[in-house]
Amino acid sequence: MSFTAALLVVVTLAFPSAPAGPRTTVVSYGTQSMDVLAGASGRRPGIFLVHGGWWSEGDKSALSAVAARFADLGYAVFNLNYRLSGAARWPAQRDDTLRAVAYARRHAARFRFDPGRYALVGFSAGGHIAASAAVHRSGPRGLRGVLAFSPVTSPHLAFDAGGRLGRSAVALAGCRPRRCPWVWRSMEVAAHAGPGSPPMVFYHSAREFVPPEHSLPLQPFAEVRVVPGTAHSTRLYGRPSVARSAEEWLASIM
């Protein structure tokens, strides 16, 4: 089944669905921008989407269909950009995500968004960024949880694996692990997660190029769900059984 078709999976959530096709507004925060699909009325729980792309490419347009899906499920949706590694080294990507959340919370009334009920949802490299933002210091206020698909939660493992993923991790850090170990430690999600971290659920395919071993060190602070196959990132979310269980989990924490 294609990803577009998978978005049609029907899931019962804990709050009424918004009308389909909400208007998208582009807003700027810092040097970046995000697409906002505001709640239809009242104060809706929020979803912040963080795109993938090796930390070095892509933008929010990659998740436009996902944003529409979550808006139709009744969320206020914030589909954000962040500085890519070619323009800024780590932790710029994490910091941009935190700025997007702070901006949305400051303007919650405008976006009909409940600033005390939201989740970060990331894909591949975006999953790493979302999880890193959640475990940075005490995490942003109001965060209910993190959902990630194929998150590169361990750039060290990416480096060890080599290939494009390893080169991308080096480009993100701006140096190899022996040259700047403190930067690499700051990028490791497991090095900062603990009992006070928000709930996190990470999905990996058993045989994808970002294997479950990236996220397993986060147990017991995160739930790692491994499914058969090789699907990665949005393709993994596009599997109906994965979409259903992920969306049910989000509804349960809101």
XYZ file of N, CA and C in Angstrom:
762
model
N 0.840 -1.192 0.000
C 0.000 0.000 0.000
C 0.876 1.243 0.000
N 0.482 2.248 -0.763
C 1.266 3.477 -0.816
C 1.076 4.285 0.452
N 2.017 5.211 0.668
C 1.912 6.060 1.856
C 0.655 6.899 1.828
N 0.289 7.435 0.645
C -0.915 8.253 0.553
C -2.141 7.448 0.928
N -2.211 6.212 0.439
C -3.353 5.375 0.778
C -3.382 5.062 2.258
N -2.207 4.880 2.843
C -2.143 4.544 4.263
C -2.665 5.667 5.136
N -2.602 6.898 4.649
C -3.099 8.014 5.431
C -4.605 7.957 5.618
N -5.276 7.088 4.860
C -6.715 6.980 4.958
C -7.158 6.015 6.042
N -6.198 5.396 6.739
C -6.538 4.498 7.822
C -7.350 5.265 8.865
N -8.453 4.705 9.325
C -9.311 5.383 10.272
C -8.935 4.960 11.686
N -8.676 5.933 12.535
C -8.331 5.676 13.921
C -9.238 6.510 14.807
N -9.814 5.918 15.859
C -10.645 6.650 16.789
C -9.766 7.302 17.826
N -9.864 8.636 17.936
C -9.063 9.376 18.895
C -9.915 9.808 20.069
N -9.246 10.385 21.067
C -9.914 10.741 22.308
C -10.603 12.098 22.237
N -10.619 12.742 21.098
C -11.268 14.032 20.944
C -11.828 14.100 19.531
N -12.795 14.979 19.253
C -13.431 15.025 17.934
C -12.459 15.430 16.847
N -12.673 14.917 15.643
C -11.832 15.282 14.512
C -12.188 16.666 14.010
N -11.173 17.379 13.509
C -11.405 18.678 12.883
C -11.896 18.461 11.466
N -12.549 19.455 10.867
C -12.935 19.332 9.470
C -11.720 19.120 8.588
N -11.897 18.363 7.514
C -10.776 18.085 6.617
C -10.338 19.363 5.912
N -9.064 19.401 5.563
C -8.539 20.479 4.741
C -8.403 21.821 5.419
N -7.847 21.893 6.644
C -7.676 23.204 7.276
C -6.694 24.066 6.494
N -6.841 25.378 6.623
C -5.977 26.302 5.915
C -4.579 26.280 6.520
N -3.564 26.301 5.656
C -2.182 26.301 6.104
C -1.652 27.725 6.115
N -1.041 28.109 7.231
C -0.413 29.415 7.374
C 1.082 29.208 7.556
N 1.895 29.991 6.866
C 3.346 29.921 7.033
C 3.773 31.026 7.981
N 4.460 30.642 9.050
C 4.943 31.629 10.017
C 6.451 31.467 10.167
N 7.115 32.537 10.547
C 8.566 32.528 10.697
C 8.945 32.596 12.166
N 10.030 31.908 12.514
C 10.601 31.989 13.857
C 12.113 31.952 13.663
N 12.814 32.927 14.203
C 14.242 33.011 13.956
C 14.501 33.122 12.465
N 15.385 32.293 11.943
C 15.698 32.288 10.516
C 14.894 31.250 9.754
N 14.006 30.556 10.436
C 13.286 29.441 9.840
C 11.792 29.729 9.741
N 11.077 28.799 9.106
C 9.633 28.935 8.991
C 8.965 27.585 9.223
N 7.678 27.634 9.507
C 6.917 26.395 9.645
C 5.517 26.601 9.093
N 4.940 25.510 8.616
C 3.557 25.498 8.176
C 2.691 25.184 9.384
N 1.671 25.992 9.609
C 0.772 25.799 10.740
C -0.617 25.472 10.222
N -1.151 24.350 10.636
C -2.528 23.967 10.372
C -3.231 24.095 11.710
N -3.860 25.246 11.938
C -4.400 25.586 13.244
C -5.601 24.721 13.582
N -5.881 24.636 14.874
C -7.075 23.934 15.304
C -8.331 24.619 14.791
N -9.408 23.866 14.671
C -10.646 24.424 14.126
C -11.371 25.285 15.147
N -11.251 24.930 16.415
C -11.937 25.682 17.459
C -11.330 25.298 18.794
N -11.596 26.104 19.801
C -11.096 25.773 21.128
C -9.576 25.750 21.169
N -9.038 24.894 22.012
C -7.589 24.713 22.136
C -7.267 23.243 21.870
N -6.706 22.964 20.722
C -6.419 21.595 20.310
C -5.038 21.144 20.777
N -4.860 19.855 21.044
C -3.512 19.338 21.266
C -2.667 19.546 20.020
N -1.370 19.660 20.192
C -0.496 19.986 19.071
C 0.426 18.857 18.671
N 0.803 18.873 17.399
C 1.811 17.960 16.841
C 2.863 18.809 16.139
N 4.125 18.630 16.523
C 5.242 19.284 15.856
C 5.974 18.236 15.027
N 6.031 18.443 13.718
C 6.643 17.496 12.798
C 8.052 17.941 12.444
N 8.995 16.980 12.487
C 10.397 17.267 12.182
C 10.840 16.328 11.061
N 11.141 16.893 9.907
C 11.447 16.101 8.717
C 12.839 15.477 8.787
N 13.051 14.452 7.969
C 14.356 13.820 7.841
C 15.126 14.371 6.655
N 16.160 13.604 6.232
C 16.983 14.046 5.102
C 18.457 14.122 5.440
N 18.932 13.158 6.258
C 20.371 13.074 6.550
C 20.889 14.294 7.306
N 20.024 15.063 7.916
C 20.347 16.340 8.569
C 20.815 17.409 7.582
N 20.945 17.052 6.311
C 21.601 17.957 5.361
C 20.727 18.379 4.195
N 19.540 17.808 4.070
C 18.712 18.136 2.904
C 17.240 17.999 3.270
N 16.388 18.416 2.334
C 14.949 18.325 2.540
C 14.402 19.513 3.303
N 13.092 19.558 3.406
C 12.423 20.602 4.179
C 11.040 20.110 4.562
N 10.250 20.994 5.131
C 8.947 20.640 5.658
C 7.981 20.113 4.603
N 8.221 20.430 3.330
C 7.303 19.964 2.287
C 7.253 18.437 2.216
N 8.310 17.776 2.697
C 8.327 16.314 2.675
C 7.242 15.718 3.561
N 6.749 16.499 4.519
C 5.752 15.991 5.464
C 4.391 16.662 5.296
N 4.139 17.255 4.143
C 2.857 17.935 3.940
C 1.679 16.986 4.083
N 1.789 15.782 3.516
C 0.696 14.814 3.624
C 0.524 14.341 5.062
N 1.627 14.164 5.765
C 1.555 13.763 7.171
C 0.898 14.870 7.994
N 1.251 16.126 7.717
C 0.639 17.251 8.426
C -0.872 17.261 8.212
N -1.297 17.047 6.989
C -2.733 17.024 6.693
C -3.417 15.881 7.425
N -2.747 14.746 7.495
C -3.297 13.593 8.211
C -3.557 13.944 9.676
N -2.573 14.518 10.346
C -2.743 14.826 11.763
C -3.760 15.950 11.973
N -3.828 16.892 11.054
C -4.847 17.937 11.159
C -6.244 17.338 11.059
N -6.429 16.388 10.150
C -7.729 15.740 10.012
C -8.087 14.918 11.248
N -7.083 14.488 11.984
C -7.333 13.742 13.216
C -7.657 14.671 14.391
N -7.580 15.979 14.182
C -8.016 16.903 15.201
C -6.941 17.671 15.910
N -5.703 17.572 15.451
C -4.602 18.276 16.098
C -4.350 19.637 15.444
N -3.781 20.554 16.209
C -3.115 21.722 15.634
C -1.720 21.240 15.239
N -1.328 21.479 13.999
C -0.099 20.889 13.468
C 0.900 21.975 13.105
N 2.163 21.739 13.496
C 3.265 22.651 13.209
C 4.343 21.849 12.483
N 4.468 22.089 11.189
C 5.389 21.350 10.328
C 6.596 22.254 10.080
N 7.701 21.966 10.742
C 8.765 22.957 10.847
C 10.007 22.659 10.007
N 10.722 23.721 9.721
C 12.065 23.647 9.138
C 13.100 23.865 10.231
N 14.320 23.468 9.945
C 15.454 23.728 10.827
C 16.678 23.940 9.947
N 17.712 24.552 10.500
C 18.928 24.753 9.727
C 19.574 23.408 9.397
N 19.943 23.231 8.154
C 20.582 22.002 7.724
C 22.067 22.021 8.070
N 22.679 20.834 8.089
C 24.062 20.744 8.560
C 25.048 21.496 7.674
N 24.703 21.699 6.403
C 25.592 22.476 5.538
C 25.622 23.946 5.890
N 24.589 24.415 6.610
C 24.513 25.820 6.999
C 24.902 26.044 8.444
N 24.682 25.048 9.298
C 24.957 25.213 10.732
C 25.189 23.849 11.347
N 26.161 23.763 12.231
C 26.470 22.510 12.909
C 25.559 22.310 14.109
N 25.613 21.105 14.621
C 24.897 20.776 15.847
C 25.372 21.690 16.984
N 24.467 22.205 17.857
C 23.068 21.814 18.055
C 22.054 22.755 17.408
N 22.403 23.397 16.308
C 21.478 24.344 15.677
C 20.135 23.699 15.365
N 20.153 22.443 14.929
C 18.921 21.757 14.535
C 18.005 21.554 15.740
N 18.593 21.129 16.843
C 17.813 20.965 18.082
C 17.285 22.310 18.553
N 18.143 23.322 18.498
C 17.746 24.640 18.996
C 16.628 25.242 18.154
N 16.671 25.043 16.838
C 15.596 25.545 15.981
C 14.266 24.879 16.323
N 14.310 23.588 16.623
C 13.088 22.874 17.000
C 12.527 23.432 18.298
N 13.386 23.671 19.268
C 12.937 24.247 20.531
C 12.386 25.663 20.321
N 12.978 26.419 19.405
C 12.456 27.767 19.113
C 11.072 27.688 18.481
N 10.866 26.706 17.604
C 9.549 26.548 16.980
C 8.486 26.251 18.030
N 8.818 25.376 18.971
C 7.879 25.052 20.044
C 7.595 26.291 20.890
N 8.643 27.019 21.256
C 8.464 28.213 22.083
C 7.592 29.253 21.373
N 7.808 29.421 20.062
C 7.015 30.386 19.297
C 5.544 29.971 19.302
N 5.284 28.700 19.037
C 3.902 28.221 18.993
C 3.227 28.373 20.351
N 3.951 28.110 21.421
C 3.366 28.232 22.754
C 3.052 29.689 23.081
N 3.909 30.602 22.642
C 3.649 32.026 22.884
C 2.405 32.514 22.141
N 2.142 31.913 20.983
C 1.024 32.329 20.141
C -0.085 31.268 20.128
N -0.228 30.566 21.239
C -1.173 29.451 21.303
C -2.602 29.879 20.980
N -3.018 31.021 21.458
C -4.394 31.458 21.202
C -4.631 31.670 19.711
N -3.652 32.259 19.030
C -3.768 32.495 17.588
C -3.947 31.190 16.824
N -3.250 30.141 17.266
C -3.280 28.870 16.544
C -4.307 27.892 17.113
N -5.104 28.352 18.088
C -6.094 27.500 18.745
C -5.443 26.187 19.186
N -4.396 26.367 19.957
C -3.495 25.282 20.353
C -3.359 25.275 21.869
N -3.429 24.112 22.463
C -3.242 23.961 23.903
C -1.750 23.797 24.178
N -1.082 24.794 24.760
C 0.372 24.718 24.944
C 0.808 23.720 26.005
N -0.142 23.121 26.696
C 0.189 22.094 27.679
C -0.050 20.683 27.179
N -0.393 20.556 25.884
C -0.665 19.217 25.327
C -0.123 19.145 23.899
N 1.083 18.657 23.768
C 1.620 18.497 22.419
C 2.692 17.413 22.417
N 3.000 16.935 21.210
C 4.024 15.912 21.026
C 4.944 16.314 19.888
N 6.173 15.828 19.948
C 7.129 15.966 18.853
C 7.132 14.670 18.059
N 7.012 14.782 16.739
C 6.966 13.606 15.868
C 8.041 13.779 14.801
N 9.025 12.875 14.790
C 10.146 13.019 13.874
C 10.366 11.800 13.014
N 11.014 12.028 11.887
C 11.254 10.984 10.903
C 12.739 10.932 10.565
N 13.370 9.753 10.773
C 14.780 9.529 10.453
C 15.657 10.546 11.189
N 16.432 11.367 10.480
C 17.244 12.378 11.152
C 16.369 13.309 11.983
N 15.149 13.567 11.523
C 14.217 14.385 12.292
C 13.787 13.727 13.583
N 13.769 12.392 13.605
C 13.473 11.684 14.840
C 14.564 11.903 15.872
N 15.811 11.916 15.399
C 16.925 12.228 16.297
C 16.792 13.637 16.867
N 16.444 14.590 16.014
C 16.313 15.978 16.464
C 15.170 16.110 17.466
N 14.033 15.487 17.165
C 12.881 15.567 18.059
C 13.203 14.979 19.426
N 13.827 13.806 19.445
C 14.164 13.175 20.719
C 15.207 13.983 21.476
N 16.176 14.548 20.754
C 17.198 15.367 21.401
C 16.593 16.605 22.042
N 15.631 17.222 21.364
C 14.960 18.389 21.940
C 14.207 18.012 23.208
N 13.610 16.827 23.211
C 12.799 16.401 24.349
C 13.637 16.133 25.590
N 14.872 15.652 25.402
C 15.703 15.293 26.562
C 16.732 16.370 26.892
N 16.697 17.486 26.174
C 17.645 18.571 26.457
C 17.237 19.285 27.733
N 18.136 19.276 28.707
C 17.834 19.854 30.014
C 16.551 19.217 30.537
N 15.561 20.003 30.881
C 14.311 19.406 31.383
C 13.259 19.276 30.290
N 13.633 19.579 29.042
C 12.684 19.496 27.940
C 11.745 20.689 27.929
N 11.098 20.948 26.801
C 10.176 22.083 26.724
C 8.924 21.843 27.563
N 8.400 22.907 28.156
C 7.206 22.796 28.991
C 6.009 22.349 28.165
N 5.162 21.532 28.780
C 3.935 21.097 28.130
C 4.082 19.882 27.239
N 5.315 19.393 27.030
C 5.531 18.263 26.130
C 4.983 16.987 26.742
N 4.108 16.301 26.001
C 3.512 15.056 26.477
C 4.287 13.817 26.023
N 5.021 13.908 24.909
C 5.739 12.727 24.442
C 6.396 12.938 23.100
N 7.168 11.926 22.697
C 7.896 11.928 21.432
C 7.568 10.644 20.684
N 7.263 10.804 19.416
C 7.031 9.674 18.519
C 8.005 9.812 17.363
N 8.737 8.742 17.051
C 9.723 8.834 15.973
C 9.743 7.560 15.155
N 9.988 7.743 13.872
C 10.037 6.639 12.924
C 11.444 6.572 12.331
N 12.123 5.449 12.567
C 13.501 5.247 12.104
C 14.445 6.322 12.624
N 14.356 6.710 13.895
C 15.212 7.803 14.379
C 16.681 7.394 14.464
N 17.556 8.269 14.031
C 19.002 8.036 14.122
C 19.428 8.516 15.512
N 18.971 7.819 16.543
C 19.176 8.293 17.906
C 20.624 8.170 18.358
N 21.441 7.416 17.622
C 22.855 7.288 17.979
C 23.740 7.653 16.797
N 24.136 8.923 16.668
C 25.078 9.292 15.615
C 26.397 8.523 15.703
N 26.782 8.078 16.903
C 27.988 7.247 17.028
C 27.839 5.954 16.225
N 26.680 5.303 16.341
C 26.446 4.083 15.562
C 26.428 4.405 14.073
N 25.872 5.549 13.706
C 25.875 5.961 12.305
C 27.309 6.106 11.809
N 28.150 6.715 12.613
C 29.562 6.871 12.242
C 30.231 5.509 12.089
N 29.977 4.610 13.029
C 30.575 3.278 12.971
C 30.118 2.505 11.737
N 28.858 2.743 11.326
C 28.320 2.031 10.156
C 28.953 2.536 8.866
N 29.434 3.772 8.867
C 30.063 4.331 7.675
C 29.051 4.673 6.599
N 29.512 4.755 5.377
C 28.638 5.078 4.265
C 28.057 6.476 4.383
N 26.951 6.691 3.692
C 26.370 8.032 3.678
C 25.892 8.449 5.059
N 25.339 7.501 5.816
C 24.850 7.855 7.142
C 25.998 8.297 8.046
N 27.103 7.598 7.983
C 28.263 7.991 8.786
C 28.809 9.343 8.375
N 28.904 9.581 7.071
C 29.387 10.886 6.593
C 28.447 12.007 7.002
N 27.170 11.702 7.011
C 26.189 12.717 7.405
C 26.325 13.075 8.877
N 26.610 12.086 9.707
C 26.809 12.360 11.133
C 28.043 13.225 11.358
N 29.106 12.960 10.608
C 30.320 13.784 10.717
C 30.022 15.213 10.276
N 29.264 15.368 9.200
C 28.916 16.712 8.726
C 28.079 17.453 9.769
N 27.199 16.735 10.464
C 26.379 17.360 11.499
C 27.254 17.852 12.650
N 28.178 17.005 13.094
C 29.054 17.374 14.215
C 30.101 18.403 13.806
N 30.539 18.344 12.561
C 31.605 19.222 12.097
C 32.986 18.680 12.396
N 33.055 17.441 12.868
C 34.336 16.829 13.209
C 34.098 15.341 13.455
N 35.183 14.581 13.489
C 35.086 13.162 13.809
C 35.089 12.982 15.325
N 34.588 11.833 15.826
C 34.426 11.660 17.275
C 35.682 11.915 18.097
N 36.849 11.532 17.615
C 38.063 11.727 18.407
C 38.469 13.192 18.510
N 38.035 13.994 17.547
C 38.416 15.415 17.550
C 37.537 16.239 18.493
N 36.271 15.867 18.615
C 35.357 16.663 19.457
C 34.375 15.725 20.157
N 34.854 14.908 21.082
C 33.980 13.931 21.750
C 32.805 14.569 22.472
N 32.958 15.798 22.963
C 31.868 16.465 23.674
C 30.692 16.757 22.753
N 30.990 17.080 21.485
C 29.907 17.320 20.527
C 29.166 16.013 20.252
N 29.907 14.951 20.049
C 29.271 13.664 19.769
C 28.447 13.191 20.953
N 28.921 13.423 22.161
C 28.123 13.029 23.320
C 26.835 13.831 23.373
N 26.895 15.107 23.024
C 25.687 15.937 23.065
C 24.655 15.473 22.043
N 25.105 14.759 20.994
C 24.187 14.287 19.967
C 23.549 12.951 20.320
N 24.095 12.246 21.300
C 23.576 10.922 21.670
C 22.350 11.073 22.566
N 21.197 10.643 22.075
C 19.970 10.783 22.855
C 20.059 9.993 24.155
N 20.613 8.780 24.110
C 20.671 7.929 25.298
C 21.521 8.535 26.404
N 22.454 9.416 26.053
C 23.316 10.033 27.057
C 22.574 11.059 27.900
N 21.375 11.460 27.463
C 20.652 12.529 28.162
C 19.276 12.100 28.654
N 18.802 10.930 28.223
C 17.493 10.447 28.670
C 17.592 9.913 30.094
N 16.488 9.982 30.814
C 16.473 9.479 32.177
C 15.059 9.362 32.694
N 14.889 9.068 33.973
C 13.543 8.881 34.533
C 12.635 10.085 34.356
N 13.207 11.283 34.232
C 12.383 12.470 34.054
C 12.040 12.800 32.618
N 12.500 11.977 31.686
C 12.223 12.240 30.268
C 10.753 11.995 29.952
N 10.218 12.690 28.945
C 8.825 12.437 28.564
C 8.685 11.056 27.938
N 7.480 10.512 27.883
C 7.271 9.226 27.200
C 7.742 9.306 25.757
N 8.391 8.234 25.294
C 8.894 8.190 23.919
C 8.604 6.820 23.324
N 8.169 6.816 22.078
C 7.972 5.575 21.319
C 8.720 5.711 20.008
N 9.599 4.751 19.745
C 10.402 4.748 18.530
C 10.081 3.499 17.715
N 9.792 3.695 16.435
C 9.541 2.582 15.518
C 10.757 2.377 14.621
N 11.148 1.133 14.455
C 12.183 0.748 13.501
C 11.721 -0.495 12.757
N 12.077 -0.594 11.491
C 11.952 -1.874 10.787
C 13.151 -2.731 11.149
N 12.929 -4.026 11.186
C 13.977 -4.942 11.648
C 15.207 -4.913 10.759
N 15.008 -4.649 9.441
C 16.133 -4.756 8.510
C 16.369 -3.464 7.726
N 16.013 -2.330 8.336
C 16.266 -1.065 7.649
C 17.692 -0.595 7.912
N 18.103 0.481 7.199
C 19.492 0.921 7.326
C 19.742 1.757 8.582
N 18.671 2.146 9.294
C 18.809 2.679 10.644
C 18.201 1.623 11.572
N 18.994 0.669 12.022
C 18.458 -0.500 12.713
C 17.971 -0.184 14.121
N 17.205 -1.093 14.709
C 16.702 -0.889 16.073
C 17.798 -0.642 17.096
N 19.013 -1.116 16.829
C 20.121 -0.920 17.776
C 20.371 0.546 18.104
N 19.931 1.441 17.228
C 20.061 2.868 17.531
C 19.280 3.235 18.784
N 18.093 2.689 18.932
C 17.199 3.116 20.002
C 17.157 2.174 21.201
N 17.618 0.946 21.052
C 17.539 -0.004 22.162
C 18.238 0.485 23.431
N 19.366 1.225 23.344
C 19.988 1.714 24.585
C 19.101 2.670 25.385
N 18.035 3.183 24.775
C 17.151 4.105 25.468
C 16.156 3.404 26.381
N 16.020 2.096 26.229
C 15.159 1.383 27.152
C 15.786 1.426 28.547
N 15.041 1.582 29.625
C 13.582 1.578 29.733
C 12.932 2.956 29.638
N 13.672 3.983 29.226
C 13.105 5.327 29.181
C 12.289 5.558 27.912
N 12.407 4.673 26.960
C 11.645 4.766 25.715
C 11.187 3.375 25.316
N 10.051 3.322 24.661
C 9.550 2.056 24.126
C 10.006 1.939 22.676
N 10.660 0.846 22.348
C 11.150 0.612 20.993
C 10.286 -0.471 20.360
N 9.615 -0.135 19.292
C 8.721 -1.067 18.599
C 9.369 -1.454 17.273
N 9.650 -2.733 17.125
C 10.329 -3.246 15.931
C 9.327 -4.030 15.101
N 9.251 -3.697 13.817
C 8.324 -4.379 12.912
C 9.123 -5.038 11.793
N 8.595 -6.088 11.186
C 9.331 -6.774 10.112
C 9.549 -5.865 8.902
N 10.563 -6.209 8.116
C 10.759 -5.541 6.841
C 11.879 -4.525 6.838
N 11.862 -3.694 5.792
C 12.930 -2.720 5.574
C 12.418 -1.280 5.460
N 11.123 -1.065 5.639
C 10.545 0.275 5.452
C 11.200 1.280 6.384
N 11.452 2.471 5.852
C 12.163 3.512 6.595
C 11.336 4.793 6.638
N 11.339 5.452 7.797
C 10.809 6.804 7.934
C 9.326 6.892 7.543
N 8.953 7.743 6.589
C 7.542 7.892 6.232
C 6.967 6.616 5.637
N 7.786 5.815 5.001
C 7.282 4.530 4.489
C 6.911 3.607 5.643
N 7.659 3.690 6.718
C 7.342 2.891 7.894
C 6.031 3.370 8.520
N 5.886 4.674 8.684
C 4.620 5.215 9.192
C 3.464 4.875 8.245
N 3.754 4.763 6.957
C 2.721 4.463 5.980
C 2.144 3.067 6.067
N 2.749 2.186 6.839
C 2.166 0.854 7.033
C 0.935 0.992 7.929
N -0.220 0.488 7.493
C -1.466 0.717 8.254
C -1.386 0.305 9.714
N -0.763 -0.835 10.002
C -0.702 -1.278 11.402
C 0.166 -0.354 12.235
N 1.229 0.187 11.642
C 2.099 1.121 12.354
C 1.368 2.440 12.580
N 0.732 2.966 11.547
C -0.009 4.220 11.688
C -1.068 4.102 12.771
N -1.778 2.979 12.772
C -2.858 2.796 13.747
C -2.313 2.794 15.173
N -1.276 2.016 15.421
C -0.764 1.920 16.786
C -0.102 3.223 17.224
N 0.596 3.891 16.297
C 1.249 5.158 16.638
C 0.218 6.230 16.970
N -0.824 6.323 16.180
C -1.836 7.343 16.400
C -2.645 7.066 17.661
N -2.878 5.798 17.964
C -3.552 5.451 19.215
C -2.698 5.838 20.410
N -1.387 5.642 20.309
C -0.509 6.020 21.410
C -0.517 7.527 21.610
N -0.450 8.285 20.534
C -0.508 9.744 20.658
C -1.786 10.191 21.329
N -2.900 9.615 20.925
C -4.180 9.998 21.536
C -4.174 9.695 23.035
N -3.520 8.607 23.431
C -3.530 8.197 24.838
C -2.740 9.142 25.735
N -1.731 9.833 25.181
C -0.916 10.715 26.023
C -1.406 12.155 26.015
N -2.372 12.444 25.149
C -2.875 13.814 25.051
C -4.015 14.064 26.048
